[in-house]
GROMACS .gro file of C-alpha atoms in nm:
model
  427
    1MET     CA    1   0.163   3.108   1.353
    2ARG     CA    2   0.454   2.928   1.189
    3ARG     CA    3   0.470   2.556   1.265
    4THR     CA    4   0.720   2.286   1.185
    5LEU     CA    5   0.597   1.972   1.011
    6PRO     CA    6   0.593   1.769   1.336
    7GLU     CA    7   0.389   2.047   1.495
    8TRP     CA    8   0.143   2.051   1.205
    9LEU     CA    9   0.105   1.673   1.220
   10SER     CA   10   0.042   1.683   1.595
   11TYR     CA   11  -0.210   1.964   1.545
   12SER     CA   12  -0.396   1.778   1.270
   13GLU     CA   13  -0.398   1.460   1.478
   14HIS     CA   14  -0.599   1.628   1.753
   15LEU     CA   15  -0.817   1.871   1.558
   16HIS     CA   16  -1.108   1.636   1.485
   17PRO     CA   17  -1.292   1.452   1.767
   18VAL     CA   18  -1.215   1.108   1.620
   19GLY     CA   19  -0.917   0.976   1.424
   20ILE     CA   20  -1.123   0.813   1.147
   21ASP     CA   21  -1.443   0.979   1.029
   22MET     CA   22  -1.555   0.836   0.698
   23GLY     CA   23  -1.737   1.075   0.465
   24LEU     CA   24  -1.672   1.340   0.201
   25GLN     CA   25  -1.887   1.634   0.313
   26ARG     CA   26  -1.638   1.809   0.543
   27ILE     CA   27  -1.329   1.757   0.329
   28GLY     CA   28  -1.534   1.831   0.017
   29ARG     CA   29  -1.620   2.178   0.146
   30VAL     CA   30  -1.255   2.258   0.216
   31ALA     CA   31  -1.140   2.112  -0.116
   32ALA     CA   32  -1.391   2.334  -0.298
   33ARG     CA   33  -1.259   2.642  -0.119
   34LEU     CA   34  -0.902   2.547  -0.215
   35GLY     CA   35  -0.998   2.454  -0.571
   36VAL     CA   36  -0.779   2.141  -0.569
   37VAL     CA   37  -1.014   1.897  -0.744
   38PRO     CA   38  -0.917   1.771  -0.991
   39PRO     CA   39  -0.543   1.790  -0.911
   40ALA     CA   40  -0.444   1.698  -1.268
   41ARG     CA   41  -0.598   1.633  -1.611
   42ARG     CA   42  -0.554   1.256  -1.566
   43ASN     CA   43  -0.599   1.072  -1.237
   44PHE     CA   44  -0.568   0.711  -1.126
   45VAL     CA   45  -0.756   0.614  -0.809
   46ILE     CA   46  -0.632   0.289  -0.654
   47ALA     CA   47  -0.829   0.094  -0.392
   48GLY     CA   48  -0.787  -0.256  -0.253
   49THR     CA   49  -0.710  -0.454   0.061
   50ASN     CA   50  -0.350  -0.536  -0.028
   51GLY     CA   51  -0.116  -0.444  -0.312
   52LYS     CA   52  -0.222  -0.078  -0.344
   53GLY     CA   53   0.117   0.064  -0.261
   54SER     CA   54   0.311  -0.167  -0.491
   55VAL     CA   55   0.075  -0.103  -0.782
   56SER     CA   56   0.100   0.271  -0.714
   57VAL     CA   57   0.481   0.291  -0.715
   58TYR     CA   58   0.514   0.063  -1.019
   59LEU     CA   59   0.253   0.263  -1.209
   60GLU     CA   60   0.429   0.583  -1.102
   61ALA     CA   61   0.757   0.449  -1.245
   62LEU     CA   62   0.590   0.346  -1.572
   63LEU     CA   63   0.431   0.689  -1.609
   64MET     CA   64   0.758   0.869  -1.535
   65ALA     CA   65   0.939   0.653  -1.790
   66ARG     CA   66   0.672   0.756  -2.041
   67GLY     CA   67   0.759   1.120  -1.974
   68TYR     CA   68   0.469   1.222  -1.753
   69ARG     CA   69   0.514   1.440  -1.445
   70VAL     CA   70   0.350   1.234  -1.171
   71GLY     CA   71   0.202   1.306  -0.829
   72THR     CA   72   0.154   1.002  -0.604
   73THR     CA   73  -0.005   0.950  -0.264
   74LEU     CA   74   0.088   0.650  -0.048
   75SER     CA   75  -0.060   0.539   0.284
   76PRO     CA   76   0.056   0.479   0.546
   77HIS     CA   77   0.422   0.577   0.565
   78LEU     CA   78   0.695   0.364   0.720
   79SER     CA   79   0.952   0.619   0.835
   80ARG     CA   80   0.853   0.977   0.753
   81PHE     CA   81   0.519   1.141   0.680
   82ASN     CA   82   0.673   1.293   0.366
   83GLU     CA   83   0.664   0.946   0.203
   84ARG     CA   84   0.288   0.991   0.162
   85ILE     CA   85   0.323   1.273  -0.093
   86ARG     CA   86   0.552   1.222  -0.393
   87VAL     CA   87   0.623   1.426  -0.703
   88ASN     CA   88   0.811   1.232  -0.970
   89GLY     CA   89   0.909   0.970  -0.717
   90GLN     CA   90   1.053   1.215  -0.464
   91ALA     CA   91   0.897   1.274  -0.123
   92ALA     CA   92   0.761   1.623  -0.068
   93SER     CA   93   0.976   1.854   0.143
   94ASP     CA   94   0.883   1.971   0.492
   95ALA     CA   95   0.859   2.326   0.355
   96ASP     CA   96   0.613   2.233   0.079
   97ILE     CA   97   0.393   2.033   0.318
   98CYS     CA   98   0.394   2.309   0.580
   99GLU     CA   99   0.300   2.567   0.315
  100ALA     CA  100   0.011   2.345   0.205
  101TYR     CA  101  -0.104   2.296   0.565
  102CYS     CA  102  -0.106   2.674   0.617
  103ALA     CA  103  -0.331   2.715   0.314
  104ILE     CA  104  -0.562   2.437   0.434
  105GLU     CA  105  -0.583   2.587   0.781
  106ALA     CA  106  -0.682   2.925   0.635
  107ALA     CA  107  -0.942   2.769   0.406
  108ARG     CA  108  -1.110   2.529   0.646
  109ALA     CA  109  -1.256   2.799   0.881
  110ASP     CA  110  -1.481   2.606   1.123
  111VAL     CA  111  -1.457   2.271   0.943
  112THR     CA  112  -1.262   2.011   1.137
  113LEU     CA  113  -1.047   1.764   0.945
  114THR     CA  114  -0.883   1.435   1.039
  115TYR     CA  115  -0.509   1.370   1.015
  116PHE     CA  116  -0.560   1.174   0.691
  117GLU     CA  117  -0.789   1.438   0.538
  118PHE     CA  118  -0.533   1.711   0.607
  119GLY     CA  119  -0.269   1.497   0.437
  120ILE     CA  120  -0.479   1.427   0.127
  121LEU     CA  121  -0.568   1.793   0.082
  122ALA     CA  122  -0.199   1.881   0.117
  123ALA     CA  123  -0.112   1.626  -0.149
  124LEU     CA  124  -0.374   1.758  -0.392
  125LEU     CA  125  -0.259   2.114  -0.335
  126ILE     CA  126   0.110   2.024  -0.384
  127PHE     CA  127   0.028   1.830  -0.702
  128GLN     CA  128  -0.166   2.123  -0.842
  129ARG     CA  129   0.109   2.370  -0.758
  130SER     CA  130   0.369   2.131  -0.907
  131GLN     CA  131   0.165   2.114  -1.228
  132VAL     CA  132   0.175   1.737  -1.252
  133ASP     CA  133   0.036   1.574  -1.566
  134VAL     CA  134  -0.117   1.277  -1.387
  135THR     CA  135  -0.181   1.161  -1.031
  136VAL     CA  136  -0.171   0.814  -0.875
  137LEU     CA  137  -0.392   0.833  -0.566
  138GLU     CA  138  -0.387   0.546  -0.319
  139VAL     CA  139  -0.706   0.510  -0.116
  140GLY     CA  140  -0.642   0.496   0.257
  141LEU     CA  141  -0.945   0.300   0.382
  142GLY     CA  142  -1.226   0.146   0.180
  143GLY     CA  143  -1.313   0.364  -0.117
  144ARG     CA  144  -1.666   0.502  -0.118
  145LEU     CA  145  -1.617   0.735   0.179
  146ASP     CA  146  -1.238   0.774   0.168
  147ALA     CA  147  -1.099   1.124   0.120
  148VAL     CA  148  -0.927   1.021  -0.205
  149ASN     CA  149  -1.271   0.955  -0.356
  150LEU     CA  150  -1.314   1.331  -0.392
  151VAL     CA  151  -1.130   1.285  -0.720
  152ASP     CA  152  -1.303   1.140  -1.026
  153ALA     CA  153  -1.068   0.883  -1.174
  154SER     CA  154  -0.963   0.866  -1.538
  155VAL     CA  155  -0.885   0.500  -1.466
  156CYS     CA  156  -0.996   0.311  -1.152
  157VAL     CA  157  -0.790   0.028  -1.006
  158ILE     CA  158  -0.901  -0.224  -0.743
  159THR     CA  159  -0.603  -0.442  -0.651
  160SER     CA  160  -0.763  -0.705  -0.427
  161ILE     CA  161  -1.048  -0.770  -0.185
  162GLY     CA  162  -0.978  -0.928   0.154
  163ILE     CA  163  -1.104  -0.902   0.511
  164ASP     CA  164  -0.964  -0.602   0.697
  165HIS     CA  165  -1.093  -0.292   0.881
  166VAL     CA  166  -1.405  -0.489   0.974
  167ALA     CA  167  -1.544  -0.212   1.198
  168TYR     CA  168  -1.562   0.025   0.899
  169LEU     CA  169  -1.604  -0.196   0.592
  170GLY     CA  170  -1.789  -0.509   0.707
  171ASP     CA  171  -1.684  -0.865   0.783
  172ASN     CA  172  -1.719  -1.030   0.441
  173ARG     CA  173  -1.579  -0.979   0.091
  174GLU     CA  174  -1.914  -0.875  -0.055
  175SER     CA  175  -1.961  -0.580   0.182
  176ILE     CA  176  -1.595  -0.482   0.154
  177GLY     CA  177  -1.614  -0.509  -0.225
  178LYS     CA  178  -1.913  -0.276  -0.226
  179GLU     CA  179  -1.712  -0.015  -0.035
  180LYS     CA  180  -1.408  -0.050  -0.263
  181ALA     CA  181  -1.632  -0.024  -0.569
  182GLY     CA  182  -1.734   0.321  -0.445
  183ILE     CA  183  -1.442   0.462  -0.647
  184LEU     CA  184  -1.607   0.355  -0.975
  185ARG     CA  185  -1.747   0.620  -1.206
  186PRO     CA  186  -1.993   0.578  -1.494
  187HIS     CA  187  -1.822   0.453  -1.813
  188VAL     CA  188  -1.472   0.495  -1.658
  189PRO     CA  189  -1.259   0.177  -1.703
  190CYS     CA  190  -1.161  -0.026  -1.397
  191VAL     CA  191  -0.863  -0.261  -1.378
  192TYR     CA  192  -0.915  -0.538  -1.121
  193GLY     CA  193  -0.597  -0.703  -0.996
  194GLU     CA  194  -0.688  -1.055  -0.882
  195THR     CA  195  -0.878  -1.355  -1.019
  196SER     CA  196  -1.147  -1.371  -0.749
  197MET     CA  197  -1.403  -1.089  -0.767
  198PRO     CA  198  -1.695  -1.035  -0.528
  199ARG     CA  199  -2.035  -1.011  -0.692
  200SER     CA  200  -2.075  -0.664  -0.537
  201VAL     CA  201  -1.790  -0.529  -0.752
  202ALA     CA  202  -1.924  -0.688  -1.072
  203ASP     CA  203  -2.274  -0.556  -0.999
  204ALA     CA  204  -2.145  -0.202  -0.941
  205ALA     CA  205  -1.951  -0.216  -1.268
  206THR     CA  206  -2.258  -0.334  -1.458
  207ARG     CA  207  -2.482  -0.070  -1.303
  208LEU     CA  208  -2.239   0.209  -1.398
  209SER     CA  209  -2.151   0.067  -1.743
  210VAL     CA  210  -1.788   0.038  -1.636
  211PRO     CA  211  -1.552  -0.144  -1.877
  212LEU     CA  212  -1.393  -0.405  -1.650
  213LEU     CA  213  -1.050  -0.558  -1.711
  214ARG     CA  214  -0.982  -0.850  -1.477
  215TYR     CA  215  -0.653  -1.018  -1.395
  216GLY     CA  216  -0.663  -1.376  -1.521
  217ALA     CA  217  -0.925  -1.287  -1.783
  218GLN     CA  218  -0.858  -0.972  -1.988
  219PHE     CA  219  -0.494  -0.948  -1.875
  220ASN     CA  220  -0.236  -1.175  -1.716
  221ALA     CA  221   0.129  -1.215  -1.620
  222THR     CA  222   0.340  -1.530  -1.657
  223ALA     CA  223   0.692  -1.594  -1.532
  224GLN     CA  224   0.919  -1.668  -1.827
  225GLY     CA  225   1.269  -1.782  -1.732
  226ASP     CA  226   1.435  -1.484  -1.565
  227GLY     CA  227   1.169  -1.249  -1.704
  228TRP     CA  228   0.795  -1.242  -1.762
  229GLN     CA  229   0.524  -1.221  -2.025
  230PHE     CA  230   0.235  -0.975  -2.026
  231ASP     CA  231  -0.094  -1.064  -2.193
  232GLY     CA  232  -0.338  -0.776  -2.192
  233VAL     CA  233  -0.549  -0.528  -2.381
  234ARG     CA  234  -0.429  -0.227  -2.577
  235GLY     CA  235  -0.726  -0.028  -2.704
  236ASP     CA  236  -0.939  -0.276  -2.899
  237GLU     CA  237  -0.651  -0.515  -2.956
  238VAL     CA  238  -0.483  -0.796  -2.767
  239CYS     CA  239  -0.136  -0.704  -2.640
  240VAL     CA  240   0.124  -0.977  -2.580
  241VAL     CA  241   0.479  -0.883  -2.483
  242GLN     CA  242   0.741  -1.145  -2.393
  243LYS     CA  243   1.078  -1.142  -2.218
  244LEU     CA  244   1.006  -0.840  -2.002
  245ARG     CA  245   1.244  -0.751  -1.721
  246MET     CA  246   1.133  -0.903  -1.390
  247PRO     CA  247   0.987  -0.638  -1.156
  248SER     CA  248   1.066  -0.585  -0.787
  249VAL     CA  249   0.695  -0.613  -0.708
  250ALA     CA  250   0.477  -0.920  -0.746
  251LEU     CA  251   0.391  -1.005  -1.105
  252ASN     CA  252   0.016  -0.960  -1.062
  253ASN     CA  253   0.073  -0.610  -0.925
  254ALA     CA  254   0.312  -0.522  -1.207
  255ALA     CA  255   0.060  -0.648  -1.464
  256THR     CA  256  -0.221  -0.454  -1.296
  257ALA     CA  257  -0.020  -0.131  -1.311
  258LEU     CA  258   0.083  -0.195  -1.671
  259GLN     CA  259  -0.273  -0.267  -1.783
  260ALA     CA  260  -0.391   0.050  -1.609
  261LEU     CA  261  -0.130   0.251  -1.797
  262LEU     CA  262  -0.237   0.098  -2.131
  263VAL     CA  263  -0.597   0.198  -2.062
  264LEU     CA  264  -0.481   0.558  -2.031
  265ASP     CA  265  -0.211   0.547  -2.298
  266ALA     CA  266  -0.260   0.274  -2.559
  267THR     CA  267   0.052   0.373  -2.754
  268ALA     CA  268   0.296   0.324  -2.464
  269PRO     CA  269   0.603   0.110  -2.553
  270VAL     CA  270   0.561  -0.173  -2.300
  271ASP     CA  271   0.909  -0.328  -2.310
  272VAL     CA  272   1.089   0.005  -2.275
  273LEU     CA  273   0.872   0.124  -1.985
  274VAL     CA  274   0.885  -0.208  -1.798
  275ALA     CA  275   1.264  -0.210  -1.822
  276ALA     CA  276   1.275   0.141  -1.674
  277ALA     CA  277   1.031   0.056  -1.394
  278ALA     CA  278   1.175  -0.281  -1.292
  279ASP     CA  279   1.341  -0.158  -0.972
  280ALA     CA  280   1.037   0.034  -0.843
  281ARG     CA  281   0.926  -0.103  -0.508
  282LEU     CA  282   0.804  -0.008  -0.162
  283PRO     CA  283   1.000  -0.072   0.158
  284GLY     CA  284   0.865  -0.341   0.388
  285ARG     CA  285   0.720  -0.562   0.115
  286PHE     CA  286   0.900  -0.897   0.121
  287GLU     CA  287   1.220  -0.703   0.177
  288HIS     CA  288   1.539  -0.903   0.234
  289TRP     CA  289   1.805  -0.801   0.486
  290GLN     CA  290   2.099  -0.944   0.677
  291TYR     CA  291   2.137  -0.902   1.052
  292ARG     CA  292   2.465  -1.027   1.200
  293GLY     CA  293   2.467  -1.307   0.944
  294LEU     CA  294   2.098  -1.384   0.991
  295ALA     CA  295   1.866  -1.377   0.688
  296VAL     CA  296   1.570  -1.149   0.768
  297ILE     CA  297   1.258  -1.077   0.561
  298VAL     CA  298   1.047  -0.774   0.655
  299ASP     CA  299   0.687  -0.772   0.537
  300VAL     CA  300   0.396  -0.550   0.643
  301ALA     CA  301   0.142  -0.837   0.616
  302HIS     CA  302  -0.124  -0.737   0.871
  303ASN     CA  303  -0.440  -0.919   0.762
  304PRO     CA  304  -0.517  -1.279   0.658
  305HIS     CA  305  -0.530  -1.188   0.288
  306GLY     CA  306  -0.181  -1.038   0.303
  307ALA     CA  307  -0.057  -1.330   0.513
  308GLN     CA  308  -0.180  -1.578   0.251
  309PHE     CA  309   0.016  -1.390  -0.013
  310LEU     CA  310   0.324  -1.387   0.211
  311ALA     CA  311   0.290  -1.763   0.265
  312ARG     CA  312   0.295  -1.817  -0.113
  313GLN     CA  313   0.605  -1.602  -0.148
  314LEU     CA  314   0.784  -1.795   0.128
  315ALA     CA  315   0.688  -2.127  -0.031
  316ALA     CA  316   0.816  -2.012  -0.370
  317GLN     CA  317   1.164  -1.961  -0.224
  318GLN     CA  318   1.196  -2.336  -0.158
  319PHE     CA  319   1.402  -2.268   0.154
  320VAL     CA  320   1.546  -2.572   0.334
  321GLY     CA  321   1.561  -2.502   0.706
  322SER     CA  322   1.345  -2.351   0.978
  323THR     CA  323   1.146  -2.028   0.945
  324VAL     CA  324   1.088  -1.815   1.254
  325ALA     CA  325   0.827  -1.539   1.263
  326VAL     CA  326   0.882  -1.230   1.476
  327ALA     CA  327   0.535  -1.082   1.488
  328GLY     CA  328   0.341  -0.804   1.655
  329PHE     CA  329  -0.025  -0.725   1.593
  330LEU     CA  330  -0.242  -0.422   1.659
  331GLN     CA  331  -0.549  -0.471   1.878
  332ASP     CA  332  -0.802  -0.452   1.594
  333LYS     CA  333  -0.630  -0.703   1.365
  334ASP     CA  334  -0.723  -1.067   1.310
  335ALA     CA  335  -0.414  -1.221   1.467
  336ALA     CA  336  -0.561  -1.572   1.464
  337GLY     CA  337  -0.646  -1.540   1.094
  338ILE     CA  338  -0.296  -1.417   1.010
  339VAL     CA  339  -0.132  -1.701   1.203
  340ALA     CA  340  -0.362  -1.959   1.044
  341ALA     CA  341  -0.276  -1.831   0.696
  342LEU     CA  342   0.095  -1.876   0.771
  343ASP     CA  343   0.067  -2.201   0.966
  344LEU     CA  344   0.244  -2.420   0.709
  345ALA     CA  345   0.514  -2.161   0.639
  346ILE     CA  346   0.626  -2.083   0.996
  347ASP     CA  347   0.802  -2.324   1.233
  348GLU     CA  348   0.825  -2.097   1.539
  349TRP     CA  349   0.666  -1.771   1.652
  350ILE     CA  350   0.811  -1.491   1.864
  351PHE     CA  351   0.558  -1.225   1.966
  352VAL     CA  352   0.672  -0.867   2.030
  353ASP     CA  353   0.500  -0.549   2.144
  354THR     CA  354   0.334  -0.301   1.910
  355THR     CA  355   0.318   0.070   1.990
  356GLY     CA  356   0.066   0.354   1.961
  357LEU     CA  357  -0.297   0.382   2.064
  358ARG     CA  358  -0.386   0.050   1.897
  359GLY     CA  359  -0.073  -0.128   2.014
  360GLN     CA  360  -0.057  -0.422   2.251
  361THR     CA  361   0.199  -0.637   2.426
  362GLY     CA  362   0.355  -0.950   2.284
  363GLU     CA  363   0.166  -1.150   2.546
  364GLN     CA  364  -0.165  -1.006   2.422
  365SER     CA  365  -0.073  -1.082   2.061
  366ALA     CA  366   0.012  -1.439   2.158
  367ARG     CA  367  -0.324  -1.485   2.331
  368THR     CA  368  -0.525  -1.354   2.037
  369ALA     CA  369  -0.317  -1.554   1.789
  370GLY     CA  370  -0.428  -1.885   1.941
  371ALA     CA  371  -0.235  -2.210   1.942
  372VAL     CA  372   0.100  -2.176   1.765
  373ARG     CA  373   0.450  -2.316   1.785
  374THR     CA  374   0.587  -2.039   2.008
  375ALA     CA  375   0.952  -1.978   2.087
  376SER     CA  376   0.911  -1.681   2.320
  377VAL     CA  377   0.682  -1.391   2.405
  378GLY     CA  378   0.731  -1.032   2.506
  379VAL     CA  379   1.093  -0.975   2.402
  380SER     CA  380   1.200  -0.670   2.206
  381LEU     CA  381   1.270  -0.686   1.834
  382ARG     CA  382   1.642  -0.650   1.896
  383ASP     CA  383   1.641  -0.919   2.165
  384ALA     CA  384   1.447  -1.152   1.938
  385LEU     CA  385   1.699  -1.117   1.655
  386ASP     CA  386   2.001  -1.125   1.887
  387GLY     CA  387   1.867  -1.438   2.054
  388LEU     CA  388   1.836  -1.615   1.720
  389VAL     CA  389   2.189  -1.509   1.626
  390SER     CA  390   2.325  -1.634   1.960
  391ALA     CA  391   2.147  -1.968   1.923
  392GLY     CA  392   2.362  -2.029   1.616
  393ARG     CA  393   2.099  -2.234   1.437
  394THR     CA  394   2.150  -2.287   1.065
  395PRO     CA  395   1.990  -2.270   0.826
  396VAL     CA  396   1.723  -2.036   0.956
  397ARG     CA  397   1.534  -1.741   0.809
  398VAL     CA  398   1.340  -1.484   1.008
  399VAL     CA  399   1.021  -1.314   0.892
  400VAL     CA  400   0.922  -0.991   1.069
  401LEU     CA  401   0.552  -0.922   1.012
  402GLY     CA  402   0.214  -0.827   1.155
  403SER     CA  403   0.190  -0.448   1.131
  404PHE     CA  404   0.341  -0.138   0.974
  405ASP     CA  405   0.458  -0.047   1.325
  406VAL     CA  406   0.668  -0.362   1.365
  407ALA     CA  407   0.800  -0.340   1.008
  408GLN     CA  408   0.903   0.022   1.055
  409ARG     CA  409   1.089  -0.046   1.380
  410ALA     CA  410   1.256  -0.354   1.231
  411ARG     CA  411   1.376  -0.151   0.932
  412GLU     CA  412   1.522   0.114   1.162
  413LEU     CA  413   1.713  -0.155   1.350
  414LEU     CA  414   1.830  -0.322   1.030
  415CYS     CA  415   1.930   0.008   0.869
  416CYS     CA  416   2.155   0.076   1.165
  417ALA     CA  417   2.308  -0.270   1.138
  418ASN     CA  418   2.379  -0.275   0.764
  419ALA     CA  419   2.253  -0.193   0.416
  420PRO     CA  420   1.983  -0.413   0.267
  421SER     CA  421   2.078  -0.716   0.062
  422GLU     CA  422   1.945  -0.752  -0.288
  423VAL     CA  423   1.567  -0.722  -0.265
  424GLN     CA  424   1.379  -1.004  -0.430
  425ARG     CA  425   1.029  -0.984  -0.572
  426GLY     CA  426   0.791  -0.834  -0.318
  427ARG     CA  427   0.433  -0.720  -0.327
   0.00000   0.00000   0.00000
């Protein structure tokens, strides 16, 4: 039976009894039948609570500038499923994904797969058929039991460790770190993208004799006028490169991607590649727009760790005026923790509905968020923005945040209104 991509996605969404079923046995059997592991000779596996997507797209751009043919997975998508599977920076076509799904369906026999597992197998199959030189594989959830962990990395990357997905990963950084460290392989280098590291990650690296390169220790990034300086490791030598072009992702994420590349390819010309990759970014990461004269920032911050990072970005702008948050949270997110992390950065809160099975109303989000300076509750995204425009308050900036769902709907609204303004440094 021929299916369109929406039909395949709907089919894969309902095939397995539960939406998330951590483990590699089922998908491993199907992957073996398809022969899709490894998808390339060189493979990066990227885990972390926040920053995975930005590191992935920046690393992808560096690799492409170096001349590699690159396959990249991203998760989740904002607008179209195709965003999850990229070859040389371009989203896979409906036809290629449908062809891959047909092959997976034929190979799986009686094995049921989740929506995410179907997507990962499709990506690996497309990468193999596209004969990519290297893959950049973003872990969807955790690491140890995530479908991406089928692939043995040539270089492992852990971007950050924060509290999220508590039901699956635990409620503290040590347990979450242990799950993320599940991507490590004996003697395979790991690049760690923040200064604070749980003991569980360090212990796993020691046990597996993993060479560990930590941000703030073995490598670093420093703003330098209108550019930046990279201090890192190239083979057995120290690598210092100044006056690099400022990236469109946060400096720590750019440095993490660059250090990961140098682990794989110690002869890479840093300044040339960084210049070529400077504009690489993901939508919905500290993305600046205009809406009827109103300054709007869209950010997918959906856990306290991400909200803390967003708060630092807002503070760095040194904005004089009031900042209004338009926020919507999914039921399983720590709304109170997100609000607390942004308390000093936000003057007023407007809570809107989220959609889908995990969605909730603005009123529910407001209740779980706790005591905040609230402007209104339960209005639509459009009404929230239109109301702020009508109020005529200046200066004011609006931050839309809280979930991929809210960010995606905000971007659709803003795309219809106008083109994005110049995007400043994001995640």
